[in-house]
Coordinates of C-alpha atoms and ligand atoms in Angstrom, one line a residue:
X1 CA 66.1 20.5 45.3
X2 CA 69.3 19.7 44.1
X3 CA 71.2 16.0 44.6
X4 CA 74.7 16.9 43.9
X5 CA 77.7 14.3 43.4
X6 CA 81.5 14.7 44.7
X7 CA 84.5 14.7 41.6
X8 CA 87.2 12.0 42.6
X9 CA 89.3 10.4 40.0
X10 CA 87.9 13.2 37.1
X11 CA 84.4 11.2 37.9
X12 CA 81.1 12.6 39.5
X13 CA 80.4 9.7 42.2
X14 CA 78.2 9.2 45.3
X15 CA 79.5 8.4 48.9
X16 CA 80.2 4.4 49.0
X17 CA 77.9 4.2 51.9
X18 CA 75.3 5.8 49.8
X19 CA 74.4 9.2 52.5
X20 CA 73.5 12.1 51.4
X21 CA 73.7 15.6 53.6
X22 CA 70.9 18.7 53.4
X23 CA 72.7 22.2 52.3
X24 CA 70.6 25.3 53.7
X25 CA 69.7 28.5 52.9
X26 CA 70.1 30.7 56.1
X27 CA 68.0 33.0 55.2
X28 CA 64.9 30.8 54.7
X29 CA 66.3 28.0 56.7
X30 CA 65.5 25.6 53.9
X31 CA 67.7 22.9 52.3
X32 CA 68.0 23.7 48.3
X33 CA 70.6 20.9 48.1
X34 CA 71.8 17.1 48.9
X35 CA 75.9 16.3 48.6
X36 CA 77.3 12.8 49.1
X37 CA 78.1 12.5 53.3
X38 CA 81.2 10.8 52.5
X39 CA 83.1 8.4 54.7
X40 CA 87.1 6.7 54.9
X41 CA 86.6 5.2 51.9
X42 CA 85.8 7.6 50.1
X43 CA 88.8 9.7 51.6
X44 CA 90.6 6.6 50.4
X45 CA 89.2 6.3 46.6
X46 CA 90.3 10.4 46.5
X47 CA 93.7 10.1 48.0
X48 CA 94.5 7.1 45.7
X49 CA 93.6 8.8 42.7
X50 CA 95.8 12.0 43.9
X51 CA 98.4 9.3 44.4
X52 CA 98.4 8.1 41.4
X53 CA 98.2 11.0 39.3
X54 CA 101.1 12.5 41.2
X55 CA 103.5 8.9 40.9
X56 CA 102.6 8.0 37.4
X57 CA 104.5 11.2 36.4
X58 CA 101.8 12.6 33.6
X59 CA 101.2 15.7 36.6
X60 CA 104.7 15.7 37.8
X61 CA 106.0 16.2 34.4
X62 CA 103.9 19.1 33.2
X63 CA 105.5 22.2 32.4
X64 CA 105.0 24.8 34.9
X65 CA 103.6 26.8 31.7
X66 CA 101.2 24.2 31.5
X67 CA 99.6 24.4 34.6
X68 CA 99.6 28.3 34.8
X69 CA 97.7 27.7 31.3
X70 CA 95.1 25.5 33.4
X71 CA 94.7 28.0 36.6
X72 CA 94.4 31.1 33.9
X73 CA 91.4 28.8 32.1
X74 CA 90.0 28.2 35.2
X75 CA 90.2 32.2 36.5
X76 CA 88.5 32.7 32.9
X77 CA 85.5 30.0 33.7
X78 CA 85.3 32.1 37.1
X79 CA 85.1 35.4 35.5
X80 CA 82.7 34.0 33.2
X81 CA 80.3 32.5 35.8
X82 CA 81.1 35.1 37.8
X83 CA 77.7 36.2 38.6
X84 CA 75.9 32.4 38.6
X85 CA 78.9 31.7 41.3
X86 CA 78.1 34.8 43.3
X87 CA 74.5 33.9 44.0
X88 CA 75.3 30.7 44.8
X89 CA 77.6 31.7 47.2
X90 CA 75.8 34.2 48.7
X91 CA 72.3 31.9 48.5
X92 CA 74.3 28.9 50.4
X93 CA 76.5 31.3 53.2
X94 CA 73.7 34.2 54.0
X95 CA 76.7 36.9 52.5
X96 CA 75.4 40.0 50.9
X97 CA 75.4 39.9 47.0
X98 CA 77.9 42.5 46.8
X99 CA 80.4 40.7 48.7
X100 CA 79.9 37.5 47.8
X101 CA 80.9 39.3 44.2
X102 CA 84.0 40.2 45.3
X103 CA 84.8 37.1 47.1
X104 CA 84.4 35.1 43.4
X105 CA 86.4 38.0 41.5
X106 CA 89.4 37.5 44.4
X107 CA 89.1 33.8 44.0
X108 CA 89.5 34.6 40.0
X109 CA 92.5 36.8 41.2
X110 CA 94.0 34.3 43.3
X111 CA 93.9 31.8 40.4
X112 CA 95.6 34.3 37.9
X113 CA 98.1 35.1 40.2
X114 CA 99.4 31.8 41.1
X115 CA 98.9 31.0 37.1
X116 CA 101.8 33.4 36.7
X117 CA 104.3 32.6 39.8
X118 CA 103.7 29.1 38.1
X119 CA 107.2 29.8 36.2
X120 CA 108.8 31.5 38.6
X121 CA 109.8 28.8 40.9
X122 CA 113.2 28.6 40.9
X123 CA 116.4 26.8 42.6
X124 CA 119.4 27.9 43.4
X125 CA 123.1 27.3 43.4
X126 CA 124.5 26.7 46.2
X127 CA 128.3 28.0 47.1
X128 CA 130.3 24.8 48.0
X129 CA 134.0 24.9 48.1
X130 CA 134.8 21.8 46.0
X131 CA 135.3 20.9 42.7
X132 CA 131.3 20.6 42.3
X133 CA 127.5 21.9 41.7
X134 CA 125.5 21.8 44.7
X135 CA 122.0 22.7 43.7
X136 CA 118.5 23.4 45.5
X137 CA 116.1 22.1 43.2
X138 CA 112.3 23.0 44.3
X139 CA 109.8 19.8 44.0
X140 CA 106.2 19.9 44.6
X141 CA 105.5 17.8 48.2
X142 CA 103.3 15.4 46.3
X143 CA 99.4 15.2 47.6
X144 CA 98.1 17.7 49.3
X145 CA 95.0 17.5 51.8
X146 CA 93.0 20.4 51.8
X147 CA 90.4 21.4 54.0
X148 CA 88.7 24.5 54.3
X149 CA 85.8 26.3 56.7
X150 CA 82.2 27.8 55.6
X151 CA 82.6 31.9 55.5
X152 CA 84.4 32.0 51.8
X153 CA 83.9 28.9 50.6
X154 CA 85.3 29.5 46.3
X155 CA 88.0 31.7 47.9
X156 CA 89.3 30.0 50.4
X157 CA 89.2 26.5 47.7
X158 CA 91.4 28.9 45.4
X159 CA 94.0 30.2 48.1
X160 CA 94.3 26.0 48.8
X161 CA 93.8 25.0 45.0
X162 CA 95.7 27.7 43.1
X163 CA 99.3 27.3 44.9
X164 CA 99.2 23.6 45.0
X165 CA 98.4 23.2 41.6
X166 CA 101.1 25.8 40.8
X167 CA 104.0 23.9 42.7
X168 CA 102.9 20.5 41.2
X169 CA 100.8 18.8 43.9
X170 CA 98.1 16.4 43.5
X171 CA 95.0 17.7 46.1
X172 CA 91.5 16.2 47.8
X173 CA 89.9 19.1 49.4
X174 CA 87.1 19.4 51.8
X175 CA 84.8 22.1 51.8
X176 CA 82.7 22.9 55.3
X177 CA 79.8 20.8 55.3
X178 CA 77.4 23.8 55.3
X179 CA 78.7 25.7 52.1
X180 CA 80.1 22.6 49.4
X181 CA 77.8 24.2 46.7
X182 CA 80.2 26.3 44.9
X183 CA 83.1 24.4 45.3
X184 CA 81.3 21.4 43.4
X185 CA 80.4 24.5 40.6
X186 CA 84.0 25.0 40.3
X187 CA 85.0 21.5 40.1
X188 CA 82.6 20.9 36.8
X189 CA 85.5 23.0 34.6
X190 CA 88.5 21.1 35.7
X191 CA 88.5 18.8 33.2
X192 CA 87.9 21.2 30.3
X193 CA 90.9 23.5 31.8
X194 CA 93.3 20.4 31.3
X195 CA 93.3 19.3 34.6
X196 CA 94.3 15.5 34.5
X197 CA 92.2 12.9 36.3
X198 CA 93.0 12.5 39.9
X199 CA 94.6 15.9 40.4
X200 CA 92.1 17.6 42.0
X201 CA 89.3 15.7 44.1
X202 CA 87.0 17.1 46.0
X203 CA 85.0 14.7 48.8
X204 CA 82.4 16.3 50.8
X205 CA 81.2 15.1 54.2
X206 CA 81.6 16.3 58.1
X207 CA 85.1 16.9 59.5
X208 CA 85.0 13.4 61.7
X209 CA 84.2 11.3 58.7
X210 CA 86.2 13.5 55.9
X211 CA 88.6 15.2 57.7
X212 CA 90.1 13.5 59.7
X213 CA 90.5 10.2 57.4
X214 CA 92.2 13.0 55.2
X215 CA 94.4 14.4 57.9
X216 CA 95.6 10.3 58.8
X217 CA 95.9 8.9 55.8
X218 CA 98.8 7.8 54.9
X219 CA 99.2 9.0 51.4
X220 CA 98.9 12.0 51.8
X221 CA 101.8 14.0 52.4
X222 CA 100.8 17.3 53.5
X223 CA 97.6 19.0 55.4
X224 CA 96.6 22.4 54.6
X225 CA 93.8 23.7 57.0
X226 CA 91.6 26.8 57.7
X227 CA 89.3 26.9 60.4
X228 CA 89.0 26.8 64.3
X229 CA 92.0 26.5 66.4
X230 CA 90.1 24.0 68.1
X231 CA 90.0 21.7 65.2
X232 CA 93.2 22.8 64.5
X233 CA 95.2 21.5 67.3
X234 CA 93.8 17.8 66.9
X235 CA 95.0 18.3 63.0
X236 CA 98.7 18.7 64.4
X237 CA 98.2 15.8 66.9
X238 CA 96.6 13.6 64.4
X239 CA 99.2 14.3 61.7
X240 CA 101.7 13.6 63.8
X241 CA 101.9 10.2 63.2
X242 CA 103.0 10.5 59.4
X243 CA 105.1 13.3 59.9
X244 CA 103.4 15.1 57.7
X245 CA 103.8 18.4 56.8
X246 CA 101.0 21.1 58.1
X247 CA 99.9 24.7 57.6
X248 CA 97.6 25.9 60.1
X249 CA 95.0 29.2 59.6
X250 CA 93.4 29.5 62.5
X251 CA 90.8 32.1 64.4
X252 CA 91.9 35.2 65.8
X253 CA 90.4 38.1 68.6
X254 CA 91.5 40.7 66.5
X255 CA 92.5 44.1 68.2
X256 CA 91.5 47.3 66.3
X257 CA 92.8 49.7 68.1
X258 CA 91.5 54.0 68.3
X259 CA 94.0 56.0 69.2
X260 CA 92.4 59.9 70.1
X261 CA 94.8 61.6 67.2
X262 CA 92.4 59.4 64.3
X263 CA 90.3 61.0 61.9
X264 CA 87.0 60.1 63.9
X265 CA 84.6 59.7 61.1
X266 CA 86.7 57.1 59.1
X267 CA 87.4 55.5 62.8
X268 CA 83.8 55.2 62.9
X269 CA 83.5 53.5 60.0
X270 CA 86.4 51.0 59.9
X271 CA 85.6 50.1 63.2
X272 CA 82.4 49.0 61.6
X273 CA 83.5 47.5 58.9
X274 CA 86.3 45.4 60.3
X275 CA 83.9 43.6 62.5
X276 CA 80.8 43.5 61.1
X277 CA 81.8 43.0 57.3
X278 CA 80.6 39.5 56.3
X279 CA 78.4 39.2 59.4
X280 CA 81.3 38.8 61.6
X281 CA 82.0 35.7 60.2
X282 CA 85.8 36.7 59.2
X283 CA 89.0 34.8 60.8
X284 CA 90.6 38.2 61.2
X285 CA 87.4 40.2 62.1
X286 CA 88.4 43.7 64.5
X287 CA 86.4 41.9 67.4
X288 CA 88.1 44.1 70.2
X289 CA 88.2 47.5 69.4
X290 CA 90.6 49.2 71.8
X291 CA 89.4 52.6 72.0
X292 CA 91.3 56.0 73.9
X293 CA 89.8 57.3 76.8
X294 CA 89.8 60.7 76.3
X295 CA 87.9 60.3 73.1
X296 CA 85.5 56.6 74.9
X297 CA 82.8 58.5 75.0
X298 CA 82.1 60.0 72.0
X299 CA 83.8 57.3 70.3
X300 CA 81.5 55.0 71.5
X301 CA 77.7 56.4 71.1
X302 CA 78.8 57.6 67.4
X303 CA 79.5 53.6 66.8
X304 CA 76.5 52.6 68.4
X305 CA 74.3 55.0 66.4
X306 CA 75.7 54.1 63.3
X307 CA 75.6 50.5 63.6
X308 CA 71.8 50.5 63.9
X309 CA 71.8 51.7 60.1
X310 CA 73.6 48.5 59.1
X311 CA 71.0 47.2 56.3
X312 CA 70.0 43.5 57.5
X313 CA 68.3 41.4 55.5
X314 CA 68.1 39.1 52.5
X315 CA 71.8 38.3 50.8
X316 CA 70.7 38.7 47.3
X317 CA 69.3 42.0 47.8
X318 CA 71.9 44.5 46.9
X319 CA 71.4 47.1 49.9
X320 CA 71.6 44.4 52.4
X321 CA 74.9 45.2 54.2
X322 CA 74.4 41.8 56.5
X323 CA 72.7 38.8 55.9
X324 CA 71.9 36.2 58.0
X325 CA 74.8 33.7 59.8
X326 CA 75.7 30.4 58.1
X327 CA 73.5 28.2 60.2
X328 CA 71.2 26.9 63.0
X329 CA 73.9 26.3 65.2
X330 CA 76.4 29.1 64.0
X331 CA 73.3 31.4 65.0
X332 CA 72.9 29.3 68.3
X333 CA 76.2 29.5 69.4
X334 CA 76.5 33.4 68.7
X335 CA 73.6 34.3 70.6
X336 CA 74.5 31.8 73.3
X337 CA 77.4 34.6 73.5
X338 CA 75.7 37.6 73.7
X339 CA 73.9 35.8 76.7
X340 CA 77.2 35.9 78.0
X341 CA 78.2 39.4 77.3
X342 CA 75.1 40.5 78.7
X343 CA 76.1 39.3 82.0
X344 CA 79.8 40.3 81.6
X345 CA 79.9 44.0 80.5
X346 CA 77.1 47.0 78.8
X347 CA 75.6 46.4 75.8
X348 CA 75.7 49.7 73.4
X349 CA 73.1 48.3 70.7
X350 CA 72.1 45.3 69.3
X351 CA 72.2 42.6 71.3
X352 CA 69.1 40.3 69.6
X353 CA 67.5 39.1 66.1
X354 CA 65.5 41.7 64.4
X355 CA 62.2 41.3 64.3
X356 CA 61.5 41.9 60.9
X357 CA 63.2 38.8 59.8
X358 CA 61.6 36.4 61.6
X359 CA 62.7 33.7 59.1
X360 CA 66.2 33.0 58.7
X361 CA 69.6 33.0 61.2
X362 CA 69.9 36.9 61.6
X363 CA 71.3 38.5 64.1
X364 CA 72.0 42.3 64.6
X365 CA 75.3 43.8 65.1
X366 CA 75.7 44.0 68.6
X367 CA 78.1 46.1 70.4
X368 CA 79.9 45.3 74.4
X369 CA 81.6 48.4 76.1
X370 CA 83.4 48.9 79.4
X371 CA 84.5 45.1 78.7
X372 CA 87.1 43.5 80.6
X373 CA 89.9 41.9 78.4
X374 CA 89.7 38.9 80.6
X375 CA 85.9 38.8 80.1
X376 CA 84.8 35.7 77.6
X377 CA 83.4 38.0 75.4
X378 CA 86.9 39.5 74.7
X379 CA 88.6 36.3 74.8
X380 CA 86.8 33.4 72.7
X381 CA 86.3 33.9 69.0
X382 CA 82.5 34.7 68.5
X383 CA 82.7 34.4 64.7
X384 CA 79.5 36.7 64.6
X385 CA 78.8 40.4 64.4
X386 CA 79.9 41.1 68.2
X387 CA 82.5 43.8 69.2
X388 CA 83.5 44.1 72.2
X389 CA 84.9 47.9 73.3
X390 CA 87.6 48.1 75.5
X391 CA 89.2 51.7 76.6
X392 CA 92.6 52.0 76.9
X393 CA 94.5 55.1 79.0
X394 CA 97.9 55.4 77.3
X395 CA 100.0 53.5 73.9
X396 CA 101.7 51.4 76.9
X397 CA 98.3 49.8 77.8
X398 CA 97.1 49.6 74.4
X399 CA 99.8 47.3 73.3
X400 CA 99.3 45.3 76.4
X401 CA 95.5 44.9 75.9
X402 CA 96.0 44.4 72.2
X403 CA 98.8 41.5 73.0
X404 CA 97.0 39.7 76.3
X405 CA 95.3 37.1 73.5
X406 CA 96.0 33.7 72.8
X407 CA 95.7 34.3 68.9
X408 CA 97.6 36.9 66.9
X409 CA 96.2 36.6 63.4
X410 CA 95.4 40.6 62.7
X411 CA 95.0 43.7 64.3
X412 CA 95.3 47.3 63.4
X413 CA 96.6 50.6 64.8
X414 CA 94.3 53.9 63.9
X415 CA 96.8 57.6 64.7
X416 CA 98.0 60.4 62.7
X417 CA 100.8 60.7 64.5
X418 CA 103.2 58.1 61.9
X419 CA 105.8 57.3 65.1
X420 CA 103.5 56.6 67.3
X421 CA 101.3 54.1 64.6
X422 CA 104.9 52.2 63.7
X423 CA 106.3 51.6 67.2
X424 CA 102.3 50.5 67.7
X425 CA 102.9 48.2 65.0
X426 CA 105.9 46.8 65.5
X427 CA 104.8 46.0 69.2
X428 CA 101.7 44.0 68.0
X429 CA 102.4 40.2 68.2
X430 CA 100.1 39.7 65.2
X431 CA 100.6 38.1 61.5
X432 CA 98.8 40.9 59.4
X433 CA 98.5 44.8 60.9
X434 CA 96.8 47.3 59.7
X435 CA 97.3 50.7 59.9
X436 CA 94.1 53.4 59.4
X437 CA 92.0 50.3 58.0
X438 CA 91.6 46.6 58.8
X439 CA 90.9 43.9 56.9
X440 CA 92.0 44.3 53.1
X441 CA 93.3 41.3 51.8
X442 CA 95.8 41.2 48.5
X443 CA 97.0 37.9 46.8
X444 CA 100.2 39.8 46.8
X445 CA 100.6 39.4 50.2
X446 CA 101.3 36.8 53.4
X447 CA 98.5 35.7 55.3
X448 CA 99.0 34.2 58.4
X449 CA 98.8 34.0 62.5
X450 CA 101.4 34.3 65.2
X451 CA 100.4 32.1 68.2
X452 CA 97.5 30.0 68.3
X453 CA 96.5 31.8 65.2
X454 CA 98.6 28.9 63.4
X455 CA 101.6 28.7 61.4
X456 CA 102.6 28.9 57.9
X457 CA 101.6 31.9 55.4
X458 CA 99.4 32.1 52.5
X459 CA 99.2 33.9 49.6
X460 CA 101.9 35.6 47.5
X461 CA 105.3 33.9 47.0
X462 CA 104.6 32.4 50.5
X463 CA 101.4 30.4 49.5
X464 CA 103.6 28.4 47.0
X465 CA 106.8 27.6 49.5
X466 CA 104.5 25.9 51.6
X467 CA 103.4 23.3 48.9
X468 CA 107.2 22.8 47.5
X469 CA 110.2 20.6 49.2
X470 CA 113.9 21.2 48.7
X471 CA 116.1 18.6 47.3
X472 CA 119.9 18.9 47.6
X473 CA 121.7 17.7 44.8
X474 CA 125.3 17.5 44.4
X475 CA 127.7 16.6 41.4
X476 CA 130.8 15.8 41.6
X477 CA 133.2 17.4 38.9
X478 CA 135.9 15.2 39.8
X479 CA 137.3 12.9 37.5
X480 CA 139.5 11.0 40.0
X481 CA 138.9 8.5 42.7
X482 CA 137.8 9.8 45.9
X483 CA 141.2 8.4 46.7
X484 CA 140.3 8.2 50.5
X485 CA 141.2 4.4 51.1
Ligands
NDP501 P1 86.0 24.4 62.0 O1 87.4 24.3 62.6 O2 84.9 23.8 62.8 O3 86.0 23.6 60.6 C1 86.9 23.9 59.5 C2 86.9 22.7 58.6 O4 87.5 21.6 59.4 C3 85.6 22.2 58.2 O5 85.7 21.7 56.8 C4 85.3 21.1 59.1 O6 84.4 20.1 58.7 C5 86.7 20.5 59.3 N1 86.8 19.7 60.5 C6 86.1 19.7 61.6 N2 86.5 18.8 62.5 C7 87.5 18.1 61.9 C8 88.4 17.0 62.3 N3 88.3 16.4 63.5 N4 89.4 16.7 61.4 C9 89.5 17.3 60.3 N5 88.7 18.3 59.8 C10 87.7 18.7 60.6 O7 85.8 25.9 61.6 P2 84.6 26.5 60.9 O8 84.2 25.8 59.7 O9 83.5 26.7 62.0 O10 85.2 27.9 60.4 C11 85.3 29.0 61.3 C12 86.8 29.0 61.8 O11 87.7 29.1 60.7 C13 87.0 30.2 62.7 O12 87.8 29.8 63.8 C14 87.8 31.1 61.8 O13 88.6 32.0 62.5 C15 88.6 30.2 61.0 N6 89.1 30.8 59.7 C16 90.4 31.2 59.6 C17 90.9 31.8 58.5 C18 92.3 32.2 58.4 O14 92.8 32.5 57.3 N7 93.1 32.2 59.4 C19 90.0 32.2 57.4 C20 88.6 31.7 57.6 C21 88.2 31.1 58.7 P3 82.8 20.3 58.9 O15 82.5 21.6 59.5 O16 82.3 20.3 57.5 O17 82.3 19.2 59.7

């Protein structure tokens, strides 16, 4: 077993306090790693060095070709370790191989892409009417807290890391407690790419002792979170107090929604696919899937049949289409729900852990019908590979069912008919909407939720904005007094 260290200051350290944390494999339930169970102070040591790299102007005044240089030699390490990082990731979350390789190559992507828009920040000019030059400059925000959840651990770092870096920010980034491993691969090459000391830090621990000292600290001027809404909503409260600034991703209850006019065998499978890809375990995973009535029936045994030829089994065997979830109490808490949904609607397949893998956190992909949309199971975010079906009579109710959420992270609209699928889109309250598939993801484009999905947007040109302030500067062409008094 490995005894890994956390990188603050461009050093490899323990926690002060000496802890250490287990990491698991979920598929054999044993630990194959220790990572420092840092505390306040370490928060402190990290947020100081991000500080202090930001103030004493070596980070502030690199070029923005410089630092695209750094992310494109660190999408070039990626690419290179490309298939070390992909075990690793998939060894440490329970994701199939063949995802977890896509997940790195994305996270390679992401760093690339925010290598280039590195340069392309600009300001702007700003049309007063006096004898003057009012400008907009754009200025990184200065450090950046970063903390991120456990289902795409390198990916979700790089959507955080890349953009920050990019505008000019200093960062100390928490990975999820379960899934560091990666992360702490990644941070090894920072130094080689030219990252300065202090830049980047990354301090593992729990989200009590980690992130919230991260989230109140005063030093840091800006929290950028993925994860629960839950945990989400304290973030705002606690940040609060230093006015910082805050992006928010949070959960969704996705609707993916079947109108009767779809092409039934690629419904079929994207309906699959959008809620059982990556066990479930996906922020924006089609959890309700709003299906037509006149086609429910049909609809609903051809989904059930197929998903019992999902491959489960072991993530670093390439036919497994599902591994097992994250951890002990991931897996508790799922089935905990389809106790629930056993009580509140039918259950079409599934509905247990297979009992060929005794060992591990598995659980098959289990399918509700007939559910009420006021039923938990249609409600709360499972995070696991549960659908709920719902049927719908007419586009009216659809849009209705598909809207009656507290969340609005993603959904998607399945038709032929093009009139129908727009106004169907443009009724969704929802950040991302998909239309005859769910759940790519480009680093081209926003990501983001409407309601208690959270605020802010990822990715693309948006990612950056959310890392950069805008100064006002003004210059008088006057040669005169003011001549006022
Ligand atoms: P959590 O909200 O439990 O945790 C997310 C991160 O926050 C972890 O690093 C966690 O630490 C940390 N954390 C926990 N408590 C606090 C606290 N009081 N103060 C500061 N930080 C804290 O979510 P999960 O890790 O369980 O991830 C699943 C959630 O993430 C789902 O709701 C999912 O929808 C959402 N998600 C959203 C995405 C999006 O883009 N919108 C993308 C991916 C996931 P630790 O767990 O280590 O103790």
């Amino acid at each position: 077993m490995k005894r890994e260290r956390m990188y603050i200051n461009g050093g490899w350290v323990d926690s002060v306090r000496g802890a250490y944390l287990p990491v698991y494999d979920p598929s054999t339930e044993e630990v194959i790693a220790e990572v420092p169970d840092a505390g306040a102070q370490d928060v402190d040591g990290a947020v100081q060095a991000a500080r202090a790299a930001f103030d004493n102007g070596d980070w502030s005044n690199t070029t923005a070709q410089e630092r695209g240089r750094i992310l494109f030699r660190l999408a070039e390490r990626v690419r290179k370790e490309s298939a070390m990082l992909a075990e690793l990731e998939a060894r440490n979350c329970g994701k199939p191989i063949v995802e977890a390789e896509y997940d790195i190559a994305d996270a390679a992507t992401c760093l690339e892409y925010y290598g280039g828009l590195a340069t392309k920040v600009m300001g702007h000019v700003n049309p007063v009417p006096d004898n003057a030059l009012s400008l907009s400059l754009r200025e990184p925000m200065g450090v950046a807290g970063q903390i991120i959840p456990w289902n795409y651990p390198l990916l979700m770092a790089a959507w955080k890391l890349a953009p920050a870096i990019a505008a000019g920010c200093t960062c100390v980034l928490k990975p999820a407690e379960q899934t560091p491993l990666t992360v702490l691969e990644f941070a090894k090459w920072f130094c080689d790419a030219g990252l300065p000391r202090g830049v980047v830090n990354v301090v593992t621990g729990f989200g009590e002792t980690v992130g919230a000292p991260i989230v109140q600290h005063p030093d840091v001027d800006k929290v950028a979170f993925t994860g629960s809404a839950a945990v989400g909503k304290q973030i705002m409260k606690m940040a609060a107090d230093t006015v910082k600034r805050v992006t928010l991703e949070l959960g969704g209850k996705s609707p993916n929604v079947f109108f009767a006019d779809s092409d039934f065998e690629a419904a079929i499978d994207g309906a699959l696919f959008a809620v059982f890809i990556n066990q479930g375990e996906v922020c924006s995973a089609g959890s309700r899937i709003l299906v037509e009535r006149s086609i429910y029936p049909k609809f609903l045994e051809a989904l059930a049949e197929k998903s019992k030829r999902i491959k489960l089994g072991p993530p670093l065997e390439r036919e497994t289409k599902m591994g097992p979830l994250v951890s002990k109490e991931q897996h508790e808490r799922v089935c905990a729900y389809i106790e629930v949904g056993k009580k509140e609607a039918k259950l079409a397949s599934g509905g247990g852990c297979p009992p060929s893998l005794q060992r591990g956190y598995y659980v098959e992909p289990t399918i509700f019908y007939d559910v009420d949309n006021n039923a938990r199971i249609a409600r709360e975010e499972i995070f696991g590979p549960v659908a709920a079906v719902i049927p719908f009579a007419n586009e009216a109710e659809a849009i209705r069912i598909a809207n009656d959420t507290p969340y609005g992270l993603a959904a998607a609209v399945w038709s032929r008919d093009i009139f129908k699928a727009f106004r169907v889109v443009k009724a969704l309250r929802a950040g991302i909407v998909w239309v005859n598939h769910m759940q790519p993801t480009y680093v081209e484009a926003p990501w983001g939720g409407y309601k208690q999905s959270g605020f802010g947007r990822e990715l693309g040109p948006w990612g950056i904005e959310e890392y950069l302030e805008t100064k006002q500067v003004y210059i008088n062409l006057n040669e005169q007094p003011i001549g006022w008094y």
